[in-house]
Coordinates of C-alpha atoms in Angstrom, one line a residue:
M10 CA 126.0 102.4 108.3
M11 CA 126.9 100.7 105.1
P12 CA 124.7 101.4 102.1
Q13 CA 122.3 98.8 101.0
T14 CA 123.2 96.8 97.9
R15 CA 119.7 96.1 97.4
P16 CA 116.6 97.6 98.8
S17 CA 115.3 95.5 101.9
M18 CA 111.8 96.1 101.0
T19 CA 109.5 98.1 98.3
V20 CA 107.1 100.8 99.5
V21 CA 104.0 101.6 97.3
I22 CA 102.3 105.2 98.0
P23 CA 99.0 105.8 95.9
A24 CA 98.5 109.6 95.7
H25 CA 95.5 111.4 94.6
N26 CA 96.1 115.2 95.1
E27 CA 98.3 114.4 98.2
E28 CA 101.1 117.2 97.7
L29 CA 100.9 118.2 101.3
G30 CA 100.9 114.7 102.3
L31 CA 103.8 113.6 100.6
A32 CA 105.5 116.6 101.9
R33 CA 105.2 115.5 105.4
L34 CA 105.4 111.6 104.8
L35 CA 108.5 111.2 102.7
P36 CA 111.1 113.3 104.7
R37 CA 110.0 111.3 108.1
L38 CA 109.9 108.0 106.1
L39 CA 113.4 108.5 104.7
T40 CA 115.4 110.6 106.9
L41 CA 116.3 107.4 109.3
A42 CA 116.6 105.3 106.4
D43 CA 119.9 104.0 105.1
P44 CA 120.7 104.9 101.3
G45 CA 118.9 102.6 99.0
E46 CA 117.1 100.8 102.1
F47 CA 113.8 101.2 100.8
R48 CA 112.4 101.3 96.8
V49 CA 109.5 103.8 97.2
I50 CA 107.0 103.9 94.4
V51 CA 104.6 107.0 94.5
V52 CA 101.7 106.4 92.1
C53 CA 100.2 109.7 91.4
N54 CA 96.8 109.0 90.1
G55 CA 94.6 111.6 88.3
C56 CA 96.2 114.4 90.2
T57 CA 95.8 118.1 89.3
D58 CA 98.1 119.5 92.1
A59 CA 102.1 118.9 92.3
S60 CA 101.9 115.7 93.9
A61 CA 104.4 114.3 91.5
T62 CA 106.8 117.3 91.7
E63 CA 106.7 117.0 95.3
A64 CA 107.5 113.3 95.3
G65 CA 110.4 113.8 92.9
K66 CA 111.9 116.0 95.3
H67 CA 113.1 113.4 97.9
G68 CA 115.9 111.6 96.2
P69 CA 116.7 108.9 94.1
D70 CA 115.3 106.0 96.1
V71 CA 111.5 107.6 95.1
E72 CA 110.1 106.6 91.9
V73 CA 107.2 108.5 90.4
V74 CA 104.6 106.9 88.3
T75 CA 101.7 108.8 86.9
L76 CA 98.1 107.6 85.8
P77 CA 95.8 109.8 84.1
A78 CA 92.6 109.0 86.0
P79 CA 91.9 109.1 89.6
S80 CA 91.7 105.4 90.8
K81 CA 93.3 103.8 94.1
A82 CA 92.8 100.5 92.9
A83 CA 94.8 101.1 89.5
A84 CA 97.3 103.1 91.5
L85 CA 97.7 100.0 93.7
A86 CA 97.8 97.7 90.7
A87 CA 100.4 99.9 89.0
G88 CA 102.6 100.0 92.1
G89 CA 102.2 96.4 92.7
A90 CA 103.5 95.2 89.1
M91 CA 106.5 97.2 89.8
V92 CA 107.5 95.3 93.1
R93 CA 110.7 93.3 92.7
D94 CA 112.0 93.3 96.4
F95 CA 109.7 91.9 99.4
P96 CA 108.1 92.7 101.8
V97 CA 106.0 95.3 100.1
A98 CA 104.5 98.1 102.3
F99 CA 101.3 99.7 100.8
V100 CA 101.3 103.3 102.6
D101 CA 98.7 106.1 102.2
A102 CA 100.1 109.4 101.3
D103 CA 98.1 111.2 104.2
V104 CA 99.6 109.1 107.2
S105 CA 103.0 109.5 108.7
L106 CA 105.5 106.9 109.8
D107 CA 109.5 106.6 110.0
A108 CA 111.7 104.2 109.1
R109 CA 112.1 102.6 112.4
A110 CA 108.3 102.1 112.5
L111 CA 108.6 100.3 109.0
R112 CA 111.5 98.3 110.1
A113 CA 109.5 96.8 112.9
L114 CA 106.9 95.7 110.4
V115 CA 109.6 94.4 108.1
R116 CA 110.6 92.0 111.0
R117 CA 107.2 90.7 111.6
V118 CA 107.1 89.1 108.4
T119 CA 110.5 88.1 107.8
L120 CA 111.8 86.8 111.0
E121 CA 108.4 86.1 112.9
G122 CA 106.7 84.7 109.9
F123 CA 103.5 86.5 109.6
L124 CA 102.0 87.2 106.3
A125 CA 100.6 90.7 107.0
A126 CA 101.6 93.4 109.7
A127 CA 100.5 96.6 110.5
P128 CA 101.4 99.4 113.0
E129 CA 99.8 100.7 116.1
R130 CA 97.5 103.5 115.2
H131 CA 97.7 107.1 116.5
L132 CA 94.9 109.3 115.9
V133 CA 95.9 112.8 115.8
R134 CA 93.2 114.7 117.5
D135 CA 94.3 118.4 116.9
Q136 CA 91.3 120.5 115.7
V137 CA 89.1 117.5 116.0
S138 CA 85.6 118.4 117.1
L139 CA 84.1 117.0 120.4
S140 CA 81.4 114.8 118.5
A141 CA 84.1 113.3 116.2
R142 CA 86.2 112.8 119.1
W143 CA 83.5 111.0 120.9
Y144 CA 82.8 108.8 118.1
Y145 CA 86.4 107.9 117.8
D146 CA 86.7 107.3 121.5
I147 CA 84.3 104.2 121.3
W148 CA 85.4 103.3 117.8
E149 CA 89.0 102.7 118.8
R150 CA 88.0 100.6 121.4
L151 CA 86.0 98.2 119.6
P152 CA 87.9 94.6 119.2
Q153 CA 88.1 94.4 115.5
V154 CA 89.5 97.9 115.2
R155 CA 91.9 97.1 117.6
S156 CA 93.1 93.7 115.8
G157 CA 92.3 94.4 112.3
L158 CA 94.8 95.8 109.8
F159 CA 92.6 98.5 108.6
G160 CA 92.4 102.2 109.1
R161 CA 95.9 102.3 109.7
G162 CA 96.9 103.3 106.2
V163 CA 99.7 100.7 106.3
I164 CA 99.8 97.3 105.4
V165 CA 103.3 95.3 105.2
L166 CA 103.0 92.1 103.1
S167 CA 105.5 89.0 102.9
E168 CA 106.0 87.9 99.4
S169 CA 103.5 85.0 100.1
G170 CA 101.0 87.5 101.6
Y171 CA 101.1 89.8 98.5
R172 CA 100.6 86.8 96.0
R173 CA 97.4 86.0 98.2
V174 CA 96.0 89.4 97.5
A175 CA 97.5 90.6 94.4
G176 CA 94.9 89.0 92.1
M177 CA 91.9 90.1 94.4
P178 CA 89.1 91.8 93.0
H179 CA 88.9 95.6 93.6
F180 CA 86.8 96.6 96.8
I181 CA 85.9 99.9 98.1
S182 CA 87.5 99.2 101.6
D183 CA 90.9 97.9 100.1
D184 CA 92.2 97.8 103.6
L185 CA 89.7 95.8 105.3
A186 CA 89.7 93.5 102.2
Y187 CA 93.3 92.9 102.9
S188 CA 92.9 92.5 106.6
E189 CA 90.0 89.7 105.9
A190 CA 92.3 88.0 103.4
F191 CA 94.0 86.6 106.4
E192 CA 93.5 84.5 109.4
A193 CA 94.0 85.9 112.6
Q194 CA 97.3 83.9 113.4
E195 CA 98.5 85.1 109.8
R196 CA 98.6 88.7 110.5
T197 CA 99.8 90.9 113.4
I198 CA 99.7 94.5 114.8
A199 CA 103.4 95.4 115.7
V200 CA 103.2 97.2 119.2
D201 CA 106.9 98.8 118.6
S202 CA 105.5 100.5 115.3
T203 CA 103.2 103.4 115.4
V204 CA 101.4 105.3 112.4
S205 CA 99.9 108.8 112.8
V206 CA 96.4 108.8 111.4
W207 CA 94.5 112.3 111.0
P208 CA 91.0 111.4 111.3
A209 CA 87.9 113.5 110.4
R210 CA 87.8 116.8 112.1
T211 CA 84.1 117.5 112.1
W212 CA 80.9 115.2 112.5
R213 CA 79.7 115.8 109.1
S214 CA 83.1 114.6 107.4
L215 CA 83.1 111.7 109.7
L216 CA 79.6 110.7 108.6
Q217 CA 81.2 111.0 104.7
R218 CA 83.6 108.6 105.9
R219 CA 81.4 106.2 107.7
I220 CA 79.1 105.9 104.5
R221 CA 81.9 104.6 102.3
V222 CA 83.1 102.1 105.2
V223 CA 79.8 100.7 105.5
Q224 CA 79.3 100.5 101.8
G225 CA 82.7 98.8 101.6
V226 CA 81.7 96.3 104.5
Q227 CA 78.3 95.5 102.4
E228 CA 80.3 95.0 99.3
L229 CA 82.6 92.5 101.1
G230 CA 79.9 90.7 102.6
A231 CA 78.2 90.3 99.6
A232 CA 81.3 88.7 98.0
G233 CA 81.8 86.3 101.1
R234 CA 85.0 88.0 102.2
V235 CA 84.2 89.5 105.6
S236 CA 83.9 87.5 108.8
P237 CA 81.5 87.8 111.3
S238 CA 84.0 88.9 113.7
S239 CA 84.4 92.3 111.9
S240 CA 80.7 93.6 112.8
T241 CA 80.2 95.4 116.0
R242 CA 78.0 93.3 118.6
P243 CA 75.8 94.8 121.5
I244 CA 78.3 92.8 123.6
D245 CA 81.5 94.8 122.5
L246 CA 79.9 98.0 123.3
L247 CA 78.8 96.9 126.7
R248 CA 82.1 95.6 127.5
I249 CA 83.6 98.8 126.4
V250 CA 81.5 100.9 128.9
A251 CA 82.1 98.2 131.7
A252 CA 86.0 98.7 131.2
A253 CA 85.9 102.6 130.8
P254 CA 82.5 104.0 132.4
S255 CA 83.2 107.4 131.1
M256 CA 82.4 105.9 127.6
A257 CA 78.5 105.6 128.5
L258 CA 78.3 109.4 127.9
R259 CA 79.9 109.0 124.3
L260 CA 77.9 105.5 123.5
P261 CA 74.4 107.4 122.4
L262 CA 76.5 109.4 119.9
F263 CA 78.2 106.7 118.7
L264 CA 75.0 104.8 118.2
V265 CA 73.1 107.6 116.5
T266 CA 76.1 108.3 114.2
T267 CA 75.9 104.4 113.4
A268 CA 72.2 104.5 112.7
L269 CA 72.3 107.4 110.6
V270 CA 75.0 106.1 108.4
R271 CA 73.2 103.1 107.9
V272 CA 70.0 105.0 106.9
R273 CA 71.7 107.1 104.3
V274 CA 73.4 104.0 102.8
R275 CA 69.8 102.1 102.6
L276 CA 68.5 105.1 100.9
G277 CA 71.2 105.2 98.3
A278 CA 72.7 108.3 99.0
P279 CA 75.6 108.6 98.0
A280 CA 75.9 106.1 95.1
K281 CA 78.6 103.4 95.4
G282 CA 81.3 104.6 93.4
V283 CA 81.2 108.0 94.4
W284 CA 84.5 108.8 96.4
L285 CA 83.7 111.0 99.7
R286 CA 87.2 112.3 100.1
D287 CA 87.6 113.9 103.6
E288 CA 89.5 117.1 103.2
T289 CA 89.3 118.1 106.9
S290 CA 91.9 115.5 107.6
R291 CA 94.2 116.9 105.3
I292 CA 97.0 119.2 106.5
A293 CA 96.3 123.1 105.4

């Protein structure tokens, strides 16, 4: 293929101590890309590992920005301020996708008129405990999880889509906030694009993740930025079991986990603003 004279899009990757994730993500993303096709901006924020060094190994299409403090919000803002070429993809450093998956998302927002697009989610369940797997078996079937842009680690925005979210206040659940910023007809999940996502490997780590998610949903709800359709209803769970009776065995664990997380959030442990980073999902 002929080299690109101008990037077809910008990719912003916030990274806090993600040396291993970047070593996995960047080669896969760039191997099938044309030279100059993607302008990749890796924003290393508060890193104490070799994330910046690792990002700099992957050729001239990767630019590295370093921020002194660990802050995903600051990293997103810094990367967003550097965007010149649209669409723009915001990609978490601990997921994996290739150039073909990214191009499919670009088509959705350039040729099909969507303001936002995300890939199908593939949860990598290697070394994930039985209790965590059972929780995710239910979670993946929830209608809002199937249709929302969140929990995928990748969101591609058109220029108009980016302008809509660029001035938005920072929220704990930034991907849910982005998803909720668009009406259902303005966003899409591309069935010909897949991202690999590593979930929590243990039930304890899953609890930590879910605490932060619930805090994020509550924060968005207080700001009037979350729709009723983003909440799980009893009818949704009944439909999941009706469609797949084997899920009935998993439902009690899902309900107990959900209840325990809500109790812990109500009791204020941990405090909002404390980042519960899940190290079990990072590769060793």
